mmCIF file of C-alpha atoms in Angstrom:
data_model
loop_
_atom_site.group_PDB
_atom_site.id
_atom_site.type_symbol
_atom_site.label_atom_id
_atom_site.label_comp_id
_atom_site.label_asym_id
_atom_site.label_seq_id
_atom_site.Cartn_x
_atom_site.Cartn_y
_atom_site.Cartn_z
ATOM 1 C CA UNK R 171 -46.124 -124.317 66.953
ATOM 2 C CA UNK R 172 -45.090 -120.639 65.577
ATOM 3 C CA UNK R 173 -45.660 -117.806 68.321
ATOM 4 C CA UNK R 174 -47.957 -114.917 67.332
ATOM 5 C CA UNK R 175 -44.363 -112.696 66.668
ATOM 6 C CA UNK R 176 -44.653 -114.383 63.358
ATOM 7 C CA UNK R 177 -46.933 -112.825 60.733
ATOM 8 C CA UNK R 178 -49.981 -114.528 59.064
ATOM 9 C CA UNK R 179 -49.829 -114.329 55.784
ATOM 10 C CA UNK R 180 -53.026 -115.102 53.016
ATOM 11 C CA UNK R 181 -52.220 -115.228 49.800
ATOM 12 C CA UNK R 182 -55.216 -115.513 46.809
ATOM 13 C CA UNK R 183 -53.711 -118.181 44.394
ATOM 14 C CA UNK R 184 -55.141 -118.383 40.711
ATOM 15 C CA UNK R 185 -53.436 -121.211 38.439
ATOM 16 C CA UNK R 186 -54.006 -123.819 34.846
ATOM 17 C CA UNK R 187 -53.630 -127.188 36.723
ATOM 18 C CA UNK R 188 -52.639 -128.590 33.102
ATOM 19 C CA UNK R 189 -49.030 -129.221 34.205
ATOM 20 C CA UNK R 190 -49.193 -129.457 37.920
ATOM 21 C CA UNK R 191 -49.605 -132.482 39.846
ATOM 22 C CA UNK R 192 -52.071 -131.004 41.922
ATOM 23 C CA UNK R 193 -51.767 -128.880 44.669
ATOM 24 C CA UNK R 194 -49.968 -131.030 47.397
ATOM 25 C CA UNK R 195 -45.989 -131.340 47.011
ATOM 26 C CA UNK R 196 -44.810 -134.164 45.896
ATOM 27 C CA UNK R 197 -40.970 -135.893 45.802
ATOM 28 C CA UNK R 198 -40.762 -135.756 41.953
ATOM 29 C CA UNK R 199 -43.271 -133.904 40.002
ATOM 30 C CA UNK R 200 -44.917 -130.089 39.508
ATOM 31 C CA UNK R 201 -47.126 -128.920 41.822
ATOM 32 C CA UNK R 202 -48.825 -125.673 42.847
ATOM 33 C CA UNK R 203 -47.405 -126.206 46.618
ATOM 34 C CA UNK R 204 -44.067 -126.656 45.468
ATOM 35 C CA UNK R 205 -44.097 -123.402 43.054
ATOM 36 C CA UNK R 206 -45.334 -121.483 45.577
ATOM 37 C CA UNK R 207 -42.694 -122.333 48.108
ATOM 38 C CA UNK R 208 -39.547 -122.746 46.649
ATOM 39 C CA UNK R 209 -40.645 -118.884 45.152
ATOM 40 C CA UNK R 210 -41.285 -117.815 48.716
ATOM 41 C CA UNK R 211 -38.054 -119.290 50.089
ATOM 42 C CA UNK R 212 -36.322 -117.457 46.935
ATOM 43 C CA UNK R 213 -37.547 -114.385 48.696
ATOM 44 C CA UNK R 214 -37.624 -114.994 52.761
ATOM 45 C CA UNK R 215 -34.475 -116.375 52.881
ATOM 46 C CA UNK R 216 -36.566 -119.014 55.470
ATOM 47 C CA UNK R 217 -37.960 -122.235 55.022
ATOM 48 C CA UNK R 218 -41.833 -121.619 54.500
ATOM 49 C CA UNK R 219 -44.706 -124.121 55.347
ATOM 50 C CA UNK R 220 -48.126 -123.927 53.260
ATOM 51 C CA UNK R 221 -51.497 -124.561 54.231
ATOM 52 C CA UNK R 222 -54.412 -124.121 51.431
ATOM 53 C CA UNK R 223 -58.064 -123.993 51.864
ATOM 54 C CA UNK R 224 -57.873 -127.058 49.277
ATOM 55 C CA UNK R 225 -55.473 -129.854 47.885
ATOM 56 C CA UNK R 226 -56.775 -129.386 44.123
ATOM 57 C CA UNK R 227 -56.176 -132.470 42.443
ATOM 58 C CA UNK R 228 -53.875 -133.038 38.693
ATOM 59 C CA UNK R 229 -55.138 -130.838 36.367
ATOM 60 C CA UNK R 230 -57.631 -129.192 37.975
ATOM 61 C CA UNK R 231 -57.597 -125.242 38.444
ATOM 62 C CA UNK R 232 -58.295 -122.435 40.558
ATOM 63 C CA UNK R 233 -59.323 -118.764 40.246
ATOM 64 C CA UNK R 234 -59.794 -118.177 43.909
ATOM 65 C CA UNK R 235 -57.152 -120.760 46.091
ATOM 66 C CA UNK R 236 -56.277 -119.483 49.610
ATOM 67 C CA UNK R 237 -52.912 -120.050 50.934
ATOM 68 C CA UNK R 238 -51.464 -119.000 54.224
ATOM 69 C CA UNK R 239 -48.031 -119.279 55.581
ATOM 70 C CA UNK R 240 -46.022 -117.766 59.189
ATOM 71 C CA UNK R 241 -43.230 -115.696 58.916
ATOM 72 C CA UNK R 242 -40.782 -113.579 61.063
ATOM 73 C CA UNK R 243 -39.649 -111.330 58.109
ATOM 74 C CA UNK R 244 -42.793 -108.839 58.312
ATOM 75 C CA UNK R 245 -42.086 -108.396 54.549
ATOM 76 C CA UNK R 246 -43.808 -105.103 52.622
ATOM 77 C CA UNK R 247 -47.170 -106.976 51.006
ATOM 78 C CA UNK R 248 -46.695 -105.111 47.690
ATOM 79 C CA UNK R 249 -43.135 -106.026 47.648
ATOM 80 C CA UNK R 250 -43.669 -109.912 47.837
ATOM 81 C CA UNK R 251 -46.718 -109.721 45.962
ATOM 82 C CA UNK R 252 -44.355 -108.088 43.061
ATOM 83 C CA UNK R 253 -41.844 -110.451 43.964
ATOM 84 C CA UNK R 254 -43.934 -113.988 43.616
ATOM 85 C CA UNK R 255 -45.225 -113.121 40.488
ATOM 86 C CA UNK R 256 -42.112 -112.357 38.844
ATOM 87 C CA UNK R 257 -40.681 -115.543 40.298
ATOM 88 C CA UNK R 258 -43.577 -117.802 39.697
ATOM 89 C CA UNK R 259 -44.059 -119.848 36.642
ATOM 90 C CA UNK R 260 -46.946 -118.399 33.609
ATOM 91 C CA UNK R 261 -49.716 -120.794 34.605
ATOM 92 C CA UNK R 262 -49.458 -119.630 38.524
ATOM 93 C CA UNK R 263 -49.958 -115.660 39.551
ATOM 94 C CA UNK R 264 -50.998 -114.548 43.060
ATOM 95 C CA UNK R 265 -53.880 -112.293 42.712
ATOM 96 C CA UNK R 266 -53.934 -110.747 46.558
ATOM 97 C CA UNK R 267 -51.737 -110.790 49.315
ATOM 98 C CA UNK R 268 -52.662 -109.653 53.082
ATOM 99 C CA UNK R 269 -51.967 -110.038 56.611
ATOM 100 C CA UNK R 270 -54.345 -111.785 59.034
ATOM 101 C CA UNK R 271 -54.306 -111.681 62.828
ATOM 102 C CA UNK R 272 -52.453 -114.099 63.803
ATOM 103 C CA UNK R 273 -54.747 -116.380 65.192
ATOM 104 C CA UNK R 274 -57.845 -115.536 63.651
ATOM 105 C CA UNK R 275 -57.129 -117.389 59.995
ATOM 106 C CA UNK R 276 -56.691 -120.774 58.928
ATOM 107 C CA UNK R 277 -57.611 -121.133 55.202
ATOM 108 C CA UNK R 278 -59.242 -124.488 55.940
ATOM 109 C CA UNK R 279 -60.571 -124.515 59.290
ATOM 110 C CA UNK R 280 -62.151 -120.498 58.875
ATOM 111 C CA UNK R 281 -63.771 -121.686 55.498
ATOM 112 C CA UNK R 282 -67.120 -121.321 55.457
ATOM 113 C CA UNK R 283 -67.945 -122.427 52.007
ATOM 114 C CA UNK R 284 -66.345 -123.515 48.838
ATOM 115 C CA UNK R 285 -67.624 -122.373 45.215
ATOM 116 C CA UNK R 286 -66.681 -124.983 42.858
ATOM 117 C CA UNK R 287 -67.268 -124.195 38.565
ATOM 118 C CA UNK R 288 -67.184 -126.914 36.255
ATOM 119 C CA UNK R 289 -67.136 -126.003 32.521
ATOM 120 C CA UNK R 290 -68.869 -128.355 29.703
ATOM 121 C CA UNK R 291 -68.141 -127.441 26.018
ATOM 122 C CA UNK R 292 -71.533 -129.436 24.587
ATOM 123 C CA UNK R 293 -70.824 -129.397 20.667
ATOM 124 C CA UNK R 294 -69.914 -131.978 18.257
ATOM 125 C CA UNK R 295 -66.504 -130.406 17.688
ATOM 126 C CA UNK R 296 -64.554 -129.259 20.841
ATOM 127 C CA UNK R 297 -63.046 -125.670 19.916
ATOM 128 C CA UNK R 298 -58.936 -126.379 20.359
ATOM 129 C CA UNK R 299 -58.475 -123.249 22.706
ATOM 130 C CA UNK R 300 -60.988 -125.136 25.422
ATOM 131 C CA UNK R 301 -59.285 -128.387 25.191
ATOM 132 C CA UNK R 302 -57.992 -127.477 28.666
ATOM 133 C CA UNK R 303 -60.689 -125.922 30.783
ATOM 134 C CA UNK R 304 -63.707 -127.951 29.398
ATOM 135 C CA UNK R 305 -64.927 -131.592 29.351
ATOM 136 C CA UNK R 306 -66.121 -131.941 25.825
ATOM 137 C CA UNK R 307 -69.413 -133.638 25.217
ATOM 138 C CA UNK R 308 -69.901 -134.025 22.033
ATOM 139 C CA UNK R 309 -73.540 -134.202 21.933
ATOM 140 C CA UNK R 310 -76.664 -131.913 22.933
ATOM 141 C CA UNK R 311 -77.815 -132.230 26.655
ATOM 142 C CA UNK R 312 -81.471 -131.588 28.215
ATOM 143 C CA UNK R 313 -80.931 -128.612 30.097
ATOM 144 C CA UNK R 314 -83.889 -128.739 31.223
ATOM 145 C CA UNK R 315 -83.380 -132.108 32.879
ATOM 146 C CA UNK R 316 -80.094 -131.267 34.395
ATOM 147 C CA UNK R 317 -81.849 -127.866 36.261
ATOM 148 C CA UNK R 318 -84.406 -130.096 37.684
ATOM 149 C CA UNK R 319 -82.167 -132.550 39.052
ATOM 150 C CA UNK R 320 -79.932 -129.980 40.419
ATOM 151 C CA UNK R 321 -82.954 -129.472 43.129
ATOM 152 C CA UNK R 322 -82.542 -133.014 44.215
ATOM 153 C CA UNK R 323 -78.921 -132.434 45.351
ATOM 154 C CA UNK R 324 -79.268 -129.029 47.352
ATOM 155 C CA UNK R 325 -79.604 -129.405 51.258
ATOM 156 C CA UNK R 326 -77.488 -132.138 53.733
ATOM 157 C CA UNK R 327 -77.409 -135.549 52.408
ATOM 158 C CA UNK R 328 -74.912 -138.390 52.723
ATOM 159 C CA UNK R 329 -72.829 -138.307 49.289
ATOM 160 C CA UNK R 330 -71.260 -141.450 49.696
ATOM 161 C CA UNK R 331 -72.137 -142.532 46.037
ATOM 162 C CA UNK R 332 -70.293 -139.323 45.069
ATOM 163 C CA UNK R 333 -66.988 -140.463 46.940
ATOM 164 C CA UNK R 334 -64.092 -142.319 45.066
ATOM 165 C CA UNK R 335 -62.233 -144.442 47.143
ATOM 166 C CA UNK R 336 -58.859 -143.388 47.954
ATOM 167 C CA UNK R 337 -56.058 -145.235 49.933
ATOM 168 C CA UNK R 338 -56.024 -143.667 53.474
ATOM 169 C CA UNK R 339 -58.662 -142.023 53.502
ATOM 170 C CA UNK R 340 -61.035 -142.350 55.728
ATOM 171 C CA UNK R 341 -63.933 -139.302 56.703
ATOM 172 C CA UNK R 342 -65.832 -139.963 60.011
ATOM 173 C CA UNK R 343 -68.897 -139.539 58.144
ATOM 174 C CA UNK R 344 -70.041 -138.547 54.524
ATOM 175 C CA UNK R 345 -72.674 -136.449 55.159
ATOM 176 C CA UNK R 346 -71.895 -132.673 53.477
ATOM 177 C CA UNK R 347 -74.145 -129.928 52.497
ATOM 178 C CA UNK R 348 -74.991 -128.173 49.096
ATOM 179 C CA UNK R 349 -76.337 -124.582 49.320
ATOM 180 C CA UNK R 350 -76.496 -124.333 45.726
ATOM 181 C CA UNK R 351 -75.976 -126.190 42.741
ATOM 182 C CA UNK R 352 -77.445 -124.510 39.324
ATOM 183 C CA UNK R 353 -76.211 -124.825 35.156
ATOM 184 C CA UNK R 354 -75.317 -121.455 33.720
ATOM 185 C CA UNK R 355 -75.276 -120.705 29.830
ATOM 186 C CA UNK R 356 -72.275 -119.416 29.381
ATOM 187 C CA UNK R 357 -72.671 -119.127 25.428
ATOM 188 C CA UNK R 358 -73.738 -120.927 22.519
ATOM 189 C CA UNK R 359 -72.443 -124.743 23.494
ATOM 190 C CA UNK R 360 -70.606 -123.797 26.958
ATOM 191 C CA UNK R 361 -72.500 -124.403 30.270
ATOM 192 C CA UNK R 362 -70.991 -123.997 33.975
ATOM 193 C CA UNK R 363 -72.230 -125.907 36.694
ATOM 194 C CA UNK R 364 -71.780 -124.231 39.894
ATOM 195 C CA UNK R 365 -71.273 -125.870 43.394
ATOM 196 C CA UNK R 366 -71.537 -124.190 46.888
ATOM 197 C CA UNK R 367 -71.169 -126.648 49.827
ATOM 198 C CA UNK R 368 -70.004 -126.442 53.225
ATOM 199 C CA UNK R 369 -67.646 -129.293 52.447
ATOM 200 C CA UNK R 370 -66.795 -131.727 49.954
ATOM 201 C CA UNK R 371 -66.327 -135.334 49.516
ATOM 202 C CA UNK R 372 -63.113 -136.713 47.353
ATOM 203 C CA UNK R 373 -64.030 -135.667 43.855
ATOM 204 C CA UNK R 374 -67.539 -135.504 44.932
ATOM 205 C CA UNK R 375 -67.642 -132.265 42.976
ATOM 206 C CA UNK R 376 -66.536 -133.675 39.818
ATOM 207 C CA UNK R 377 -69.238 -136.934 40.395
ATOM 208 C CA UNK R 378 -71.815 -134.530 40.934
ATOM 209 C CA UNK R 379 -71.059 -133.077 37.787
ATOM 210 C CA UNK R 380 -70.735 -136.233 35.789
ATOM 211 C CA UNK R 381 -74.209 -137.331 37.339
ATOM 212 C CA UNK R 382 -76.262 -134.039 35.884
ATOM 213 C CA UNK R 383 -74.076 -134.731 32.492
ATOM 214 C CA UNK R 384 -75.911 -138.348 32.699
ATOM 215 C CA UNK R 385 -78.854 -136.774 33.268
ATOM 216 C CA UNK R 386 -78.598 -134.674 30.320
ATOM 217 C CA UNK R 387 -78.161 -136.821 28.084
ATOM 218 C CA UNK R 388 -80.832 -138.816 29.558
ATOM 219 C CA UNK R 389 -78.631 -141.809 30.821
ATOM 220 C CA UNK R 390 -80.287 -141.442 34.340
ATOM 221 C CA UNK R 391 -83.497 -140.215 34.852
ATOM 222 C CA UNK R 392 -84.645 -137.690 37.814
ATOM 223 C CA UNK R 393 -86.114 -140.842 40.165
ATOM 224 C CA UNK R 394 -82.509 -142.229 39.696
ATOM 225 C CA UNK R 395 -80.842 -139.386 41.586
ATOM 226 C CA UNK R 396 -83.127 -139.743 44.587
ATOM 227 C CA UNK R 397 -82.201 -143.471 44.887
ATOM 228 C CA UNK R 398 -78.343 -143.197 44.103
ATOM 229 C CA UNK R 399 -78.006 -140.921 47.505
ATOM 230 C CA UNK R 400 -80.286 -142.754 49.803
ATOM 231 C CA UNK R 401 -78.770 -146.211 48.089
ATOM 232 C CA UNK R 402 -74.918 -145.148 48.745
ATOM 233 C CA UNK R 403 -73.564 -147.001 46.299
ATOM 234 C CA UNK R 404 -71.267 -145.100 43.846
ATOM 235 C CA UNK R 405 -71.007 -147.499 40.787
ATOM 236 C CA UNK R 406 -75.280 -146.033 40.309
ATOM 237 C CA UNK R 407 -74.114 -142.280 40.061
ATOM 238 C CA UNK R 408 -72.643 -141.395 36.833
ATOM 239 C CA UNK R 409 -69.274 -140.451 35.924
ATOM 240 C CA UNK R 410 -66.429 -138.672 37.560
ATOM 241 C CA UNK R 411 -66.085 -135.694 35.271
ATOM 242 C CA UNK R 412 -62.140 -135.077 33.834
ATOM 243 C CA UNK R 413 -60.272 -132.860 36.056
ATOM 244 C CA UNK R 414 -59.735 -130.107 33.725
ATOM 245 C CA UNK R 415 -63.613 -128.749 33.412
ATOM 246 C CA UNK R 416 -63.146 -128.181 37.572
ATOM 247 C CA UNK R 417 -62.174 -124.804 38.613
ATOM 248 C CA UNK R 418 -61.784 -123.814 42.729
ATOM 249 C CA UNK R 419 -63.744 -120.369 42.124
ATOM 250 C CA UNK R 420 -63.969 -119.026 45.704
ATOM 251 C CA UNK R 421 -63.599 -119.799 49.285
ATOM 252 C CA UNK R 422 -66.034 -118.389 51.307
ATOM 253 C CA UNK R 423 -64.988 -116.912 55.449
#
């Protein structure tokens, strides 16, 4: 366990998840994890070890990741912050970098809250440049609908219908809460769903999202979502949305 000589350092991550394999580090391909330390040992001279507020899965982004790491070096904060971003690669940039007391921060256990955005391009014809970011949907959707089921989602439920299965994993229960869960008009054809929760699920954002899409374009009705969470059973909720309409906006402490 480091001793508190070492320095807590947070950094605020932004990055396009279109070429990384997700956050976590893996043997063989790019991820955000594995940027963001071989950059850091480039600079420390020391073998670094990561922990983020989230493990963001393939393609999906962040504007607001938090990332801490211990170090004896004490470096100058403007220095590295200079430093990372000139060593990163283009679709990864550190946006802050600060100290913390040493045991007062832990970018998962401090969180409060996580603010997930999802981003729908609703339009017959997908414009190239959102390819990306958005999950094209190439029809109209009842907005009104989707704002009306949003209710039905926001307080502590069990979201096991909105939980893919995984290998190894295994939560002790599935109950989470949502604060607040509302569809923004961006512009003509471009909505954002936005998420608050204490906690989240695996990809129970991106199901939640794929549900109200459902909803909009009237595949489930508002009864439906009522009975999907108290039945449990995931194959009733609707879709899990693509990866690359999710953004990690903010972590709340």
């Amino acid at each position: 366990m480091p001793t508190p000589s070492l320095s807590n350092i947070i950094l605020t991550v932004a990055y396009d998840g279109t070429q990384f394999y997700g956050f976590q580090k893996t043997p063989t391909d790019s991820s955000v994890d594995g940027e963001l330390e071989q950059a850091l040992v480039t600079i420390l001279q020391n073998k670094v070890l990561l922990q983020a507020a989230s493990r963001t899965d393939r393609g999906v982004h962040a504007s607001g990741q938090i990332v801490n790491f211990f170090t004896s070096k004490n470096p100058n904060l403007q220095k590295l912050h200079r430093s990372l971003n000139q060593l990163l690669p283009e679709d990864l940039a550190v946006l802050k970098v600060k100290e913390a007391p040493f045991f007062e921060f832990h970018p998962t256990l401090h969180a409060k809250a996580k603010v997930y955005h999802y981003q729908i391009y609703s339009s017959p014809t997908l414009m190239p440049y959102h390819r990306f970011t958005h999950w094209h949907i190439p029809t109209a959707l009842n907005l009104d609908l989707m704002r009306k089921a949003c209710s039905l989602f926001i307080g502590s439920h069990d979201f096991k219908a909105f939980c893919n299965q995984r290998k190894g994993l295994c939560y002790k229960d599935t109950v989470r809460e949502i604060s607040n869960l509302e569809i923004i008009e961006v512009e003509k054809n471009r909505l954002r769903i936005e998420i608050t929760g204490t906690n989240f699920l695996y990809k129970m954002a991106r199901n939640i999202s794929g549900t109200l899409v459902y909803v909009g374009m009237e595949k489930l009705q508002l009864a439906d979502i009522k009975n999907i969470i108290s039945k449990k059973i995931r194959v009733e909720a609707g879709i899990t949305a693509p990866a690359q309409g999710l953004f990690l906006h903010q972590v709340l402490y």
